[in-house]
PDB file of C-alpha atoms and ligand atoms in Angstrom:
ATOM      1  CA  UNK A  27       0.048   0.122  -0.268  1.00 38.00           C
ATOM      2  CA  UNK A  28       1.390   3.213  -1.111  1.00 43.00           C
ATOM      3  CA  UNK A  29       1.642   5.930   1.619  1.00 53.00           C
ATOM      4  CA  UNK A  30       4.180   8.863   1.832  1.00 57.00           C
ATOM      5  CA  UNK A  31       6.305   7.561   4.492  1.00 62.00           C
ATOM      6  CA  UNK A  32       6.872   4.068   2.010  1.00 69.00           C
ATOM      7  CA  UNK A  33       7.855   7.172  -0.935  1.00 67.00           C
ATOM      8  CA  UNK A  34      10.119   8.799   1.137  1.00 71.00           C
ATOM      9  CA  UNK A  35      11.382   5.501   2.835  1.00 75.00           C
ATOM     10  CA  UNK A  36      11.677   3.834  -1.134  1.00 76.00           C
ATOM     11  CA  UNK A  37      13.568   6.482  -2.387  1.00 79.00           C
ATOM     12  CA  UNK A  38      16.428   5.891   0.674  1.00 86.00           C
ATOM     13  CA  UNK A  39      15.995   1.749   0.759  1.00 90.00           C
ATOM     14  CA  UNK A  40      15.762   0.857  -2.573  1.00 91.00           C
ATOM     15  CA  UNK A  41      16.458  -1.549  -5.110  1.00 94.00           C
ATOM     16  CA  UNK A  42      20.691  -1.510  -4.344  1.00 94.00           C
ATOM     17  CA  UNK A  43      20.943  -1.059  -0.780  1.00 95.00           C
ATOM     18  CA  UNK A  44      18.406  -3.733  -0.426  1.00 97.00           C
ATOM     19  CA  UNK A  45      20.474  -6.246  -2.592  1.00 97.00           C
ATOM     20  CA  UNK A  46      23.821  -5.188  -0.582  1.00 97.00           C
ATOM     21  CA  UNK A  47      22.170  -5.855   2.779  1.00 97.00           C
ATOM     22  CA  UNK A  48      21.100  -9.569   1.467  1.00 98.00           C
ATOM     23  CA  UNK A  49      24.243 -10.626   0.224  1.00 98.00           C
ATOM     24  CA  UNK A  50      25.975  -9.324   3.394  1.00 98.00           C
ATOM     25  CA  UNK A  51      23.211 -11.555   4.757  1.00 98.00           C
ATOM     26  CA  UNK A  52      23.683 -14.753   2.872  1.00 98.00           C
ATOM     27  CA  UNK A  53      27.178 -14.099   2.787  1.00 98.00           C
ATOM     28  CA  UNK A  54      27.994 -13.244   7.424  1.00 98.00           C
ATOM     29  CA  UNK A  55      25.140 -13.925   9.013  1.00 98.00           C
ATOM     30  CA  UNK A  56      22.918 -11.232  10.899  1.00 98.00           C
ATOM     31  CA  UNK A  57      24.585  -7.273  11.545  1.00 98.00           C
ATOM     32  CA  UNK A  58      26.105  -7.208  15.201  1.00 98.00           C
ATOM     33  CA  UNK A  59      23.297  -5.281  16.334  1.00 98.00           C
ATOM     34  CA  UNK A  60      20.360  -7.718  14.351  1.00 98.00           C
ATOM     35  CA  UNK A  61      22.326 -10.175  16.726  1.00 98.00           C
ATOM     36  CA  UNK A  62      22.093  -8.502  20.278  1.00 98.00           C
ATOM     37  CA  UNK A  63      17.741  -8.744  19.466  1.00 98.00           C
ATOM     38  CA  UNK A  64      18.231 -12.780  18.403  1.00 98.00           C
ATOM     39  CA  UNK A  65      20.080 -12.975  21.469  1.00 98.00           C
ATOM     40  CA  UNK A  66      17.917 -11.325  23.953  1.00 98.00           C
ATOM     41  CA  UNK A  67      14.329 -12.680  22.038  1.00 98.00           C
ATOM     42  CA  UNK A  68      16.295 -16.156  22.558  1.00 98.00           C
ATOM     43  CA  UNK A  69      17.267 -15.579  25.972  1.00 98.00           C
ATOM     44  CA  UNK A  70      12.671 -15.246  27.026  1.00 98.00           C
ATOM     45  CA  UNK A  71      13.120 -18.570  26.729  1.00 98.00           C
ATOM     46  CA  UNK A  72      10.014 -19.063  24.614  1.00 97.00           C
ATOM     47  CA  UNK A  73       8.601 -21.353  21.820  1.00 97.00           C
ATOM     48  CA  UNK A  74       5.672 -21.418  18.324  1.00 98.00           C
ATOM     49  CA  UNK A  75       5.427 -17.899  18.755  1.00 98.00           C
ATOM     50  CA  UNK A  76       3.633 -15.155  16.620  1.00 98.00           C
ATOM     51  CA  UNK A  77       6.863 -12.894  15.718  1.00 98.00           C
ATOM     52  CA  UNK A  78       5.956  -8.882  14.507  1.00 98.00           C
ATOM     53  CA  UNK A  79       8.598  -7.311  12.617  1.00 98.00           C
ATOM     54  CA  UNK A  80       8.510  -3.699  12.142  1.00 98.00           C
ATOM     55  CA  UNK A  81      11.030  -2.163   9.424  1.00 97.00           C
ATOM     56  CA  UNK A  82      12.243  -6.049   9.100  1.00 98.00           C
ATOM     57  CA  UNK A  83      14.053  -5.322   5.978  1.00 97.00           C
ATOM     58  CA  UNK A  84      15.477  -8.251   4.026  1.00 98.00           C
ATOM     59  CA  UNK A  85      13.759 -10.195   7.033  1.00 98.00           C
ATOM     60  CA  UNK A  86      16.857 -11.357   8.879  1.00 98.00           C
ATOM     61  CA  UNK A  87      15.132 -12.103  12.690  1.00 98.00           C
ATOM     62  CA  UNK A  88      11.911 -13.862  10.597  1.00 98.00           C
ATOM     63  CA  UNK A  89      14.712 -15.936   9.112  1.00 98.00           C
ATOM     64  CA  UNK A  90      17.045 -16.758  12.020  1.00 98.00           C
ATOM     65  CA  UNK A  91      13.678 -16.791  14.472  1.00 98.00           C
ATOM     66  CA  UNK A  92      11.425 -19.052  12.529  1.00 98.00           C
ATOM     67  CA  UNK A  93      14.682 -21.333  12.891  1.00 98.00           C
ATOM     68  CA  UNK A  94      13.776 -22.228  16.662  1.00 97.00           C
ATOM     69  CA  UNK A  95      11.713 -19.342  18.476  1.00 98.00           C
ATOM     70  CA  UNK A  96       8.812 -18.564  16.258  1.00 98.00           C
ATOM     71  CA  UNK A  97       5.682 -20.523  14.565  1.00 98.00           C
ATOM     72  CA  UNK A  98       4.636 -17.498  11.977  1.00 98.00           C
ATOM     73  CA  UNK A  99       5.770 -13.768  11.678  1.00 98.00           C
ATOM     74  CA  UNK A 100       4.461 -11.031  10.179  1.00 98.00           C
ATOM     75  CA  UNK A 101       7.114  -8.461   8.375  1.00 98.00           C
ATOM     76  CA  UNK A 102       5.289  -4.873   7.669  1.00 98.00           C
ATOM     77  CA  UNK A 103       7.856  -2.194   5.739  1.00 97.00           C
ATOM     78  CA  UNK A 104       7.608   0.770   3.490  1.00 94.00           C
ATOM     79  CA  UNK A 105      10.349  -0.409   1.223  1.00 95.00           C
ATOM     80  CA  UNK A 106       8.917  -2.377  -1.290  1.00 95.00           C
ATOM     81  CA  UNK A 107      12.572  -3.231  -2.413  1.00 96.00           C
ATOM     82  CA  UNK A 108      13.318  -4.456   1.116  1.00 97.00           C
ATOM     83  CA  UNK A 109      10.359  -6.507   1.138  1.00 97.00           C
ATOM     84  CA  UNK A 110      11.250  -8.441  -2.435  1.00 98.00           C
ATOM     85  CA  UNK A 111      14.876  -9.366  -1.067  1.00 98.00           C
ATOM     86  CA  UNK A 112      13.083 -10.388   2.651  1.00 98.00           C
ATOM     87  CA  UNK A 113      10.738 -11.910   0.230  1.00 98.00           C
ATOM     88  CA  UNK A 114      12.978 -14.463  -1.627  1.00 98.00           C
ATOM     89  CA  UNK A 115      14.907 -15.130   1.441  1.00 98.00           C
ATOM     90  CA  UNK A 116      12.070 -16.473   3.241  1.00 98.00           C
ATOM     91  CA  UNK A 117      11.284 -18.669  -0.070  1.00 98.00           C
ATOM     92  CA  UNK A 118      14.677 -19.730  -0.231  1.00 98.00           C
ATOM     93  CA  UNK A 119      14.494 -20.835   3.216  1.00 98.00           C
ATOM     94  CA  UNK A 120      11.063 -22.839   2.793  1.00 98.00           C
ATOM     95  CA  UNK A 121       9.718 -20.675   5.460  1.00 98.00           C
ATOM     96  CA  UNK A 122       7.075 -18.279   2.923  1.00 95.00           C
ATOM     97  CA  UNK A 123       3.999 -19.881   4.112  1.00 97.00           C
ATOM     98  CA  UNK A 124       5.057 -18.902   7.430  1.00 98.00           C
ATOM     99  CA  UNK A 125       6.121 -15.583   7.019  1.00 98.00           C
ATOM    100  CA  UNK A 126       3.285 -12.563   6.075  1.00 98.00           C
ATOM    101  CA  UNK A 127       4.263  -9.529   3.922  1.00 98.00           C
ATOM    102  CA  UNK A 128       3.089  -6.041   4.586  1.00 98.00           C
ATOM    103  CA  UNK A 129       4.017  -3.050   2.212  1.00 96.00           C
ATOM    104  CA  UNK A 130       3.145  -0.182   4.349  1.00 95.00           C
ATOM    105  CA  UNK A 131       3.814   2.397   7.101  1.00 96.00           C
ATOM    106  CA  UNK A 132       2.853   0.806  10.141  1.00 97.00           C
ATOM    107  CA  UNK A 133       1.112   2.945  11.868  1.00 97.00           C
ATOM    108  CA  UNK A 134      -1.382   3.409   8.849  1.00 97.00           C
ATOM    109  CA  UNK A 135      -1.822  -0.561   9.173  1.00 98.00           C
ATOM    110  CA  UNK A 136      -1.379  -1.290  12.673  1.00 98.00           C
ATOM    111  CA  UNK A 137      -5.499  -0.705  12.704  1.00 97.00           C
ATOM    112  CA  UNK A 138      -6.116  -4.029  11.009  1.00 97.00           C
ATOM    113  CA  UNK A 139      -3.483  -5.978  12.007  1.00 98.00           C
ATOM    114  CA  UNK A 140      -3.334  -8.693  14.667  1.00 97.00           C
ATOM    115  CA  UNK A 141      -1.419  -8.644  18.192  1.00 98.00           C
ATOM    116  CA  UNK A 142       2.093 -10.571  18.001  1.00 98.00           C
ATOM    117  CA  UNK A 143       3.879 -12.696  20.912  1.00 98.00           C
ATOM    118  CA  UNK A 144       6.627 -10.515  20.171  1.00 98.00           C
ATOM    119  CA  UNK A 145       7.445  -7.435  18.391  1.00 98.00           C
ATOM    120  CA  UNK A 146      10.947  -6.421  16.875  1.00 98.00           C
ATOM    121  CA  UNK A 147      12.095  -3.044  15.227  1.00 98.00           C
ATOM    122  CA  UNK A 148      15.649  -3.512  14.740  1.00 98.00           C
ATOM    123  CA  UNK A 149      16.855   0.110  13.698  1.00 97.00           C
ATOM    124  CA  UNK A 150      13.507   1.812  13.265  1.00 97.00           C
ATOM    125  CA  UNK A 151      12.802   4.001  15.301  1.00 97.00           C
ATOM    126  CA  UNK A 152      15.724   6.270  13.605  1.00 96.00           C
ATOM    127  CA  UNK A 153      14.543   6.407  10.472  1.00 94.00           C
ATOM    128  CA  UNK A 154      10.526   7.455  11.626  1.00 95.00           C
ATOM    129  CA  UNK A 155      10.066  10.853  12.500  1.00 95.00           C
ATOM    130  CA  UNK A 156       7.406  10.550  14.968  1.00 96.00           C
ATOM    131  CA  UNK A 157       8.444   7.923  18.137  1.00 97.00           C
ATOM    132  CA  UNK A 158       5.329   8.016  19.773  1.00 98.00           C
ATOM    133  CA  UNK A 159       3.041   7.328  17.170  1.00 98.00           C
ATOM    134  CA  UNK A 160       5.666   4.148  16.210  1.00 98.00           C
ATOM    135  CA  UNK A 161       5.922   2.820  19.691  1.00 98.00           C
ATOM    136  CA  UNK A 162       2.683   2.591  20.888  1.00 98.00           C
ATOM    137  CA  UNK A 163       1.248   0.777  18.208  1.00 98.00           C
ATOM    138  CA  UNK A 164       4.158  -1.860  18.632  1.00 98.00           C
ATOM    139  CA  UNK A 165       3.298  -2.002  22.014  1.00 98.00           C
ATOM    140  CA  UNK A 166      -0.156  -2.466  21.540  1.00 98.00           C
ATOM    141  CA  UNK A 167       0.319  -5.257  19.493  1.00 98.00           C
ATOM    142  CA  UNK A 168       2.740  -6.830  21.588  1.00 98.00           C
ATOM    143  CA  UNK A 169       1.233  -9.355  23.665  1.00 98.00           C
ATOM    144  CA  UNK A 170       4.480 -10.272  26.220  1.00 98.00           C
ATOM    145  CA  UNK A 171       7.272  -8.772  24.699  1.00 98.00           C
ATOM    146  CA  UNK A 172       9.320  -5.818  22.172  1.00 98.00           C
ATOM    147  CA  UNK A 173      13.147  -5.568  20.947  1.00 98.00           C
ATOM    148  CA  UNK A 174      14.505  -2.531  19.530  1.00 98.00           C
ATOM    149  CA  UNK A 175      17.773  -1.209  18.384  1.00 98.00           C
ATOM    150  CA  UNK A 176      17.830   3.129  18.346  1.00 98.00           C
ATOM    151  CA  UNK A 177      21.084   5.161  17.524  1.00 97.00           C
ATOM    152  CA  UNK A 178      22.592   5.724  20.926  1.00 98.00           C
ATOM    153  CA  UNK A 179      22.872   9.156  22.271  1.00 97.00           C
ATOM    154  CA  UNK A 180      26.118  10.268  21.360  1.00 97.00           C
ATOM    155  CA  UNK A 181      28.193  12.948  20.999  1.00 98.00           C
ATOM    156  CA  UNK A 182      29.949  11.032  17.675  1.00 98.00           C
ATOM    157  CA  UNK A 183      26.267   9.880  16.278  1.00 97.00           C
ATOM    158  CA  UNK A 184      24.367  13.034  16.840  1.00 97.00           C
ATOM    159  CA  UNK A 185      27.373  14.847  14.649  1.00 98.00           C
ATOM    160  CA  UNK A 186      27.364  11.915  12.207  1.00 97.00           C
ATOM    161  CA  UNK A 187      23.021  11.937  11.975  1.00 96.00           C
ATOM    162  CA  UNK A 188      23.872  15.888  11.632  1.00 97.00           C
ATOM    163  CA  UNK A 189      25.907  15.218   8.828  1.00 97.00           C
ATOM    164  CA  UNK A 190      24.116  12.595   6.818  1.00 95.00           C
ATOM    165  CA  UNK A 191      20.446  15.021   7.450  1.00 96.00           C
ATOM    166  CA  UNK A 192      22.562  17.916   6.333  1.00 97.00           C
ATOM    167  CA  UNK A 193      23.463  15.714   2.932  1.00 95.00           C
ATOM    168  CA  UNK A 194      20.038  14.896   2.846  1.00 93.00           C
ATOM    169  CA  UNK A 195      19.360  18.422   3.037  1.00 95.00           C
ATOM    170  CA  UNK A 196      21.107  19.331   0.139  1.00 96.00           C
ATOM    171  CA  UNK A 197      19.886  16.379  -2.199  1.00 92.00           C
ATOM    172  CA  UNK A 198      16.522  17.928  -1.185  1.00 93.00           C
ATOM    173  CA  UNK A 199      15.614  14.646  -0.466  1.00 91.00           C
ATOM    174  CA  UNK A 200      13.007  14.219   2.662  1.00 92.00           C
ATOM    175  CA  UNK A 201      14.437  11.661   4.415  1.00 91.00           C
ATOM    176  CA  UNK A 202      15.944  12.252   7.585  1.00 94.00           C
ATOM    177  CA  UNK A 203      17.749  10.183  10.552  1.00 94.00           C
ATOM    178  CA  UNK A 204      16.728  10.841  13.973  1.00 96.00           C
ATOM    179  CA  UNK A 205      18.128  10.235  17.600  1.00 96.00           C
ATOM    180  CA  UNK A 206      15.142  10.132  19.173  1.00 97.00           C
ATOM    181  CA  UNK A 207      15.793  10.850  23.406  1.00 98.00           C
ATOM    182  CA  UNK A 208      15.971   7.204  25.234  1.00 98.00           C
ATOM    183  CA  UNK A 209      14.408   8.135  28.729  1.00 98.00           C
ATOM    184  CA  UNK A 210      11.602   8.999  26.154  1.00 98.00           C
ATOM    185  CA  UNK A 211      11.059   6.146  24.391  1.00 98.00           C
ATOM    186  CA  UNK A 212      11.300   4.141  28.126  1.00 98.00           C
ATOM    187  CA  UNK A 213       8.504   5.926  29.917  1.00 98.00           C
ATOM    188  CA  UNK A 214       6.622   5.279  26.559  1.00 98.00           C
ATOM    189  CA  UNK A 215       6.668   2.239  26.861  1.00 98.00           C
ATOM    190  CA  UNK A 216       7.186   1.800  30.785  1.00 98.00           C
ATOM    191  CA  UNK A 217       3.505   3.210  30.659  1.00 98.00           C
ATOM    192  CA  UNK A 218       2.280   0.589  28.453  1.00 98.00           C
ATOM    193  CA  UNK A 219       3.099  -2.203  30.816  1.00 98.00           C
ATOM    194  CA  UNK A 220       6.504  -2.751  29.427  1.00 98.00           C
ATOM    195  CA  UNK A 221       9.292  -3.693  31.743  1.00 98.00           C
ATOM    196  CA  UNK A 222      13.158  -2.909  30.778  1.00 98.00           C
ATOM    197  CA  UNK A 223      14.358  -6.518  30.681  1.00 98.00           C
ATOM    198  CA  UNK A 224      17.961  -5.960  29.354  1.00 98.00           C
ATOM    199  CA  UNK A 225      20.167  -2.755  27.223  1.00 98.00           C
ATOM    200  CA  UNK A 226      23.362  -4.196  25.367  1.00 98.00           C
ATOM    201  CA  UNK A 227      25.591  -0.773  23.722  1.00 98.00           C
ATOM    202  CA  UNK A 228      27.561  -1.349  20.970  1.00 98.00           C
ATOM    203  CA  UNK A 229      29.478   1.640  19.456  1.00 98.00           C
ATOM    204  CA  UNK A 230      26.474   2.949  17.548  1.00 97.00           C
ATOM    205  CA  UNK A 231      23.494   1.157  18.650  1.00 98.00           C
ATOM    206  CA  UNK A 232      22.002   0.053  21.742  1.00 98.00           C
ATOM    207  CA  UNK A 233      19.047  -2.290  22.252  1.00 98.00           C
ATOM    208  CA  UNK A 234      16.680  -2.848  25.146  1.00 98.00           C
ATOM    209  CA  UNK A 235      13.969  -4.991  24.905  1.00 98.00           C
ATOM    210  CA  UNK A 236      11.015  -4.931  26.939  1.00 98.00           C
ATOM    211  CA  UNK A 237       8.683  -7.242  28.485  1.00 98.00           C
ATOM    212  CA  UNK A 238       4.794  -6.684  29.734  1.00 97.00           C
ATOM    213  CA  UNK A 239       4.955  -6.499  34.242  1.00 93.00           C
TER     214      UNK A 239
HETATM  215  C1  SAM B  12      17.394   1.339   8.293  1.00 69.81           C
HETATM  216  S1  SAM B  12      16.447  -0.049   7.572  1.00 69.81           S
HETATM  217  C2  SAM B  12      16.620  -1.203   8.809  1.00 69.81           C
HETATM  218  C3  SAM B  12      16.742  -2.594   7.978  1.00 69.81           C
HETATM  219  C4  SAM B  12      16.379  -3.765   9.378  1.00 69.81           C
HETATM  220  N1  SAM B  12      15.372  -3.561  10.170  1.00 69.81           N
HETATM  221  C5  SAM B  12      17.999  -4.426   9.711  1.00 69.81           C
HETATM  222  O1  SAM B  12      18.164  -3.876  11.431  1.00 69.81           O
HETATM  223  O2  SAM B  12      18.682  -4.336   8.827  1.00 69.81           O
HETATM  224  C6  SAM B  12      14.844   1.233   8.123  1.00 69.81           C
HETATM  225  C7  SAM B  12      13.629   0.223   7.852  1.00 69.81           C
HETATM  226  O3  SAM B  12      12.516  -0.045   8.367  1.00 69.81           O
HETATM  227  C8  SAM B  12      11.829   0.476   7.636  1.00 69.81           C
HETATM  228  N2  SAM B  12      10.786   1.612   7.941  1.00 69.81           N
HETATM  229  C9  SAM B  12      11.104   2.798   8.531  1.00 69.81           C
HETATM  230  N3  SAM B  12       9.872   3.427   8.925  1.00 69.81           N
HETATM  231  C10 SAM B  12       8.304   2.346   8.555  1.00 69.81           C
HETATM  232  C11 SAM B  12       6.990   2.106   8.727  1.00 69.81           C
HETATM  233  N4  SAM B  12       6.993   3.495   9.760  1.00 69.81           N
HETATM  234  N5  SAM B  12       6.921   1.535   8.916  1.00 69.81           N
HETATM  235  C12 SAM B  12       7.318   0.356   7.905  1.00 69.81           C
HETATM  236  N6  SAM B  12       8.030   0.256   7.873  1.00 69.81           N
HETATM  237  C13 SAM B  12       9.308   1.330   8.374  1.00 69.81           C
HETATM  238  C14 SAM B  12      11.909   0.861   6.276  1.00 69.81           C
HETATM  239  O4  SAM B  12      11.861   0.333   4.763  1.00 69.81           O
HETATM  240  C15 SAM B  12      13.283   0.221   6.316  1.00 69.81           C
HETATM  241  O5  SAM B  12      13.297  -1.016   5.827  1.00 69.81           O
END
Protein backbone atom coordinates (compact mmCIF):
# COMPACT_ATOMS: atom_id res chain seq x y z
CA UNK A 1 0.00 0.00 0.00
CA UNK A 2 1.74 3.21 -1.10
CA UNK A 3 1.94 5.94 1.53
CA UNK A 4 4.02 9.12 1.89
CA UNK A 5 6.36 7.30 4.31
CA UNK A 6 6.71 4.47 1.75
CA UNK A 7 7.62 6.90 -1.04
CA UNK A 8 10.22 8.56 1.16
CA UNK A 9 11.71 5.27 2.40
CA UNK A 10 11.50 3.57 -1.01
CA UNK A 11 13.88 6.24 -2.26
CA UNK A 12 16.51 5.59 0.37
CA UNK A 13 15.94 1.87 1.04
CA UNK A 14 16.05 1.12 -2.65
CA UNK A 15 16.82 -1.92 -4.80
CA UNK A 16 20.58 -1.53 -4.67
CA UNK A 17 20.75 -1.22 -0.85
CA UNK A 18 18.29 -4.12 -0.47
CA UNK A 19 20.40 -6.32 -2.76
CA UNK A 20 23.55 -5.35 -0.91
CA UNK A 21 21.93 -6.09 2.50
CA UNK A 22 20.66 -9.54 1.47
CA UNK A 23 24.07 -10.37 -0.02
CA UNK A 24 25.69 -9.36 3.27
CA UNK A 25 23.22 -11.47 5.28
CA UNK A 26 23.81 -14.53 3.08
CA UNK A 27 27.56 -14.10 3.36
CA UNK A 28 28.02 -13.12 7.02
CA UNK A 29 24.70 -13.79 8.79
CA UNK A 30 22.98 -11.22 11.02
CA UNK A 31 24.65 -7.87 11.73
CA UNK A 32 25.99 -7.28 15.24
CA UNK A 33 23.07 -5.16 16.47
CA UNK A 34 20.59 -7.69 15.04
CA UNK A 35 22.42 -10.44 16.93
CA UNK A 36 21.67 -8.53 20.14
CA UNK A 37 17.94 -8.63 19.37
CA UNK A 38 18.11 -12.34 18.48
CA UNK A 39 19.98 -13.16 21.70
CA UNK A 40 17.56 -11.07 23.77
CA UNK A 41 14.47 -12.75 22.30
CA UNK A 42 16.03 -16.21 22.71
CA UNK A 43 16.89 -15.38 26.33
CA UNK A 44 13.13 -15.31 27.07
CA UNK A 45 13.02 -19.07 26.42
CA UNK A 46 9.80 -18.82 24.42
CA UNK A 47 8.75 -21.28 21.71
CA UNK A 48 6.18 -21.24 18.93
CA UNK A 49 5.71 -17.50 19.11
CA UNK A 50 3.99 -15.19 16.69
CA UNK A 51 6.45 -12.51 15.67
CA UNK A 52 5.76 -9.04 14.34
CA UNK A 53 8.84 -7.49 12.76
CA UNK A 54 8.31 -3.82 11.98
CA UNK A 55 10.67 -2.34 9.38
CA UNK A 56 12.27 -5.75 9.04
CA UNK A 57 14.34 -4.84 5.98
CA UNK A 58 15.54 -8.01 4.25
CA UNK A 59 13.88 -10.08 7.01
CA UNK A 60 16.93 -11.20 8.99
CA UNK A 61 15.04 -11.39 12.29
CA UNK A 62 12.29 -13.68 11.03
CA UNK A 63 14.65 -15.77 8.90
CA UNK A 64 16.59 -16.48 12.10
CA UNK A 65 13.79 -16.77 14.68
CA UNK A 66 11.70 -19.09 12.50
CA UNK A 67 14.50 -21.61 13.02
CA UNK A 68 13.83 -22.08 16.73
CA UNK A 69 11.58 -19.53 18.42
CA UNK A 70 8.82 -18.39 16.07
CA UNK A 71 5.98 -20.33 14.52
CA UNK A 72 4.96 -17.54 12.16
CA UNK A 73 5.85 -13.95 11.42
CA UNK A 74 4.40 -10.76 10.02
CA UNK A 75 6.85 -8.41 8.35
CA UNK A 76 5.64 -4.83 7.77
CA UNK A 77 7.95 -2.58 5.81
CA UNK A 78 7.65 0.73 4.00
CA UNK A 79 10.23 -0.31 1.38
CA UNK A 80 9.05 -2.49 -1.51
CA UNK A 81 12.64 -3.31 -2.51
CA UNK A 82 13.47 -4.68 0.96
CA UNK A 83 10.24 -6.68 1.09
CA UNK A 84 11.06 -8.24 -2.28
CA UNK A 85 14.46 -9.47 -1.04
CA UNK A 86 12.95 -10.65 2.25
CA UNK A 87 10.30 -12.66 0.36
CA UNK A 88 12.96 -14.18 -1.91
CA UNK A 89 14.99 -15.30 1.09
CA UNK A 90 11.90 -16.73 2.84
CA UNK A 91 11.20 -18.83 -0.25
CA UNK A 92 14.80 -19.96 -0.35
CA UNK A 93 14.61 -21.03 3.30
CA UNK A 94 11.26 -22.79 2.72
CA UNK A 95 9.37 -20.39 4.99
CA UNK A 96 7.17 -18.42 2.62
CA UNK A 97 4.01 -20.02 4.04
CA UNK A 98 4.95 -18.88 7.54
CA UNK A 99 5.54 -15.18 6.82
CA UNK A 100 3.00 -12.53 5.94
CA UNK A 101 4.51 -9.53 4.12
CA UNK A 102 2.86 -6.13 4.26
CA UNK A 103 4.06 -3.09 2.34
CA UNK A 104 3.02 -0.10 4.46
CA UNK A 105 3.88 2.45 7.07
CA UNK A 106 3.16 0.37 10.17
CA UNK A 107 1.33 3.24 11.88
CA UNK A 108 -1.14 3.38 8.96
CA UNK A 109 -2.06 -0.30 9.08
CA UNK A 110 -1.58 -1.14 12.76
CA UNK A 111 -5.30 -0.97 13.51
CA UNK A 112 -5.93 -3.80 11.01
CA UNK A 113 -3.21 -6.10 12.33
CA UNK A 114 -3.56 -8.67 15.11
CA UNK A 115 -1.34 -8.75 18.17
CA UNK A 116 1.84 -10.85 18.22
CA UNK A 117 3.76 -12.38 21.12
CA UNK A 118 7.01 -10.61 20.27
CA UNK A 119 7.48 -7.34 18.38
CA UNK A 120 10.86 -6.29 17.00
CA UNK A 121 12.12 -3.01 15.57
CA UNK A 122 15.74 -3.22 14.50
CA UNK A 123 17.10 0.23 13.50
CA UNK A 124 13.62 1.51 12.68
CA UNK A 125 12.75 4.24 15.20
CA UNK A 126 15.68 6.27 13.88
CA UNK A 127 14.08 6.31 10.39
CA UNK A 128 10.75 7.61 11.59
CA UNK A 129 9.98 11.14 12.82
CA UNK A 130 7.11 10.25 15.17
CA UNK A 131 8.59 7.71 17.59
CA UNK A 132 5.58 8.09 19.92
CA UNK A 133 3.11 6.89 17.33
CA UNK A 134 5.43 4.10 16.15
CA UNK A 135 6.18 2.77 19.64
CA UNK A 136 2.64 3.20 20.96
CA UNK A 137 1.31 1.15 18.04
CA UNK A 138 4.14 -1.38 18.40
CA UNK A 139 3.55 -1.86 22.12
CA UNK A 140 -0.21 -2.21 21.66
CA UNK A 141 0.58 -5.08 19.28
CA UNK A 142 2.81 -6.96 21.67
CA UNK A 143 1.35 -9.55 24.03
CA UNK A 144 4.66 -10.34 25.70
CA UNK A 145 7.87 -8.64 24.59
CA UNK A 146 9.40 -5.90 22.47
CA UNK A 147 13.05 -5.78 21.39
CA UNK A 148 14.43 -2.77 19.59
CA UNK A 149 17.67 -1.13 18.55
CA UNK A 150 18.21 2.61 18.17
CA UNK A 151 21.20 4.95 17.90
CA UNK A 152 23.03 5.79 21.11
CA UNK A 153 22.72 9.32 22.46
CA UNK A 154 26.40 10.18 22.20
CA UNK A 155 28.14 13.12 20.56
CA UNK A 156 29.70 11.20 17.68
CA UNK A 157 26.34 9.74 16.61
CA UNK A 158 24.70 13.19 16.84
CA UNK A 159 27.49 14.53 14.69
CA UNK A 160 27.29 11.66 12.15
CA UNK A 161 23.52 11.85 11.80
CA UNK A 162 23.75 15.64 11.54
CA UNK A 163 26.12 15.22 8.56
CA UNK A 164 23.79 12.68 6.91
CA UNK A 165 20.79 15.02 7.36
CA UNK A 166 22.80 17.95 6.01
CA UNK A 167 23.50 16.07 2.76
CA UNK A 168 19.92 14.82 2.59
CA UNK A 169 18.75 18.44 2.75
CA UNK A 170 21.27 19.48 0.07
CA UNK A 171 20.00 16.68 -2.19
CA UNK A 172 16.40 17.79 -1.63
CA UNK A 173 15.58 14.33 -0.27
CA UNK A 174 12.99 14.53 2.56
CA UNK A 175 14.27 11.39 4.35
CA UNK A 176 15.94 12.19 7.71
CA UNK A 177 17.52 10.12 10.45
CA UNK A 178 16.65 10.75 14.10
CA UNK A 179 18.12 10.26 17.55
CA UNK A 180 15.01 10.05 19.66
CA UNK A 181 15.42 10.60 23.43
CA UNK A 182 16.00 7.18 24.96
CA UNK A 183 14.50 8.20 28.32
CA UNK A 184 11.28 9.26 26.57
CA UNK A 185 11.07 6.01 24.61
CA UNK A 186 11.58 4.13 27.88
CA UNK A 187 8.92 6.22 29.63
CA UNK A 188 6.47 5.57 26.80
CA UNK A 189 7.01 1.80 26.89
CA UNK A 190 6.80 1.73 30.70
CA UNK A 191 3.52 3.64 30.45
CA UNK A 192 2.27 0.96 28.07
CA UNK A 193 2.91 -1.69 30.73
CA UNK A 194 6.39 -2.88 29.73
CA UNK A 195 9.46 -3.27 31.89
CA UNK A 196 13.01 -3.10 30.54
CA UNK A 197 14.65 -6.49 31.14
CA UNK A 198 18.00 -5.85 29.51
CA UNK A 199 20.00 -3.34 27.55
CA UNK A 200 23.20 -3.79 25.57
CA UNK A 201 25.43 -1.37 23.72
CA UNK A 202 27.65 -1.39 20.68
CA UNK A 203 29.65 1.60 19.44
CA UNK A 204 26.68 2.97 17.46
CA UNK A 205 23.61 1.04 18.55
CA UNK A 206 21.83 0.27 21.78
CA UNK A 207 19.44 -2.67 22.16
CA UNK A 208 16.69 -2.81 24.75
CA UNK A 209 14.45 -5.75 25.58
CA UNK A 210 11.08 -5.06 27.22
CA UNK A 211 8.65 -7.54 28.71
CA UNK A 212 5.07 -7.00 29.82
CA UNK A 213 5.16 -6.35 33.54
C1 LIG B 1 17.64 1.00 8.59
S1 LIG B 1 16.46 -0.07 7.88
C2 LIG B 1 16.59 -1.45 8.98
C3 LIG B 1 16.16 -2.74 8.34
C4 LIG B 1 16.32 -3.96 9.25
N1 LIG B 1 15.47 -3.89 10.39
C5 LIG B 1 17.76 -4.07 9.66
O1 LIG B 1 18.11 -3.71 10.78
O2 LIG B 1 18.56 -4.50 8.80
C6 LIG B 1 14.92 0.64 8.37
C7 LIG B 1 13.72 -0.10 7.77
O3 LIG B 1 12.54 0.35 8.41
C8 LIG B 1 11.55 0.57 7.44
N2 LIG B 1 10.62 1.55 8.04
C9 LIG B 1 10.90 2.78 8.53
N3 LIG B 1 9.80 3.34 9.04
C10 LIG B 1 8.79 2.43 8.88
C11 LIG B 1 7.40 2.44 9.21
N4 LIG B 1 6.83 3.48 9.81
N5 LIG B 1 6.67 1.36 8.89
C12 LIG B 1 7.25 0.29 8.26
N6 LIG B 1 8.55 0.24 7.93
C13 LIG B 1 9.31 1.29 8.24
C14 LIG B 1 12.30 1.02 6.21
O4 LIG B 1 11.57 0.82 5.04
C15 LIG B 1 13.54 0.13 6.27
O5 LIG B 1 13.35 -1.10 5.64
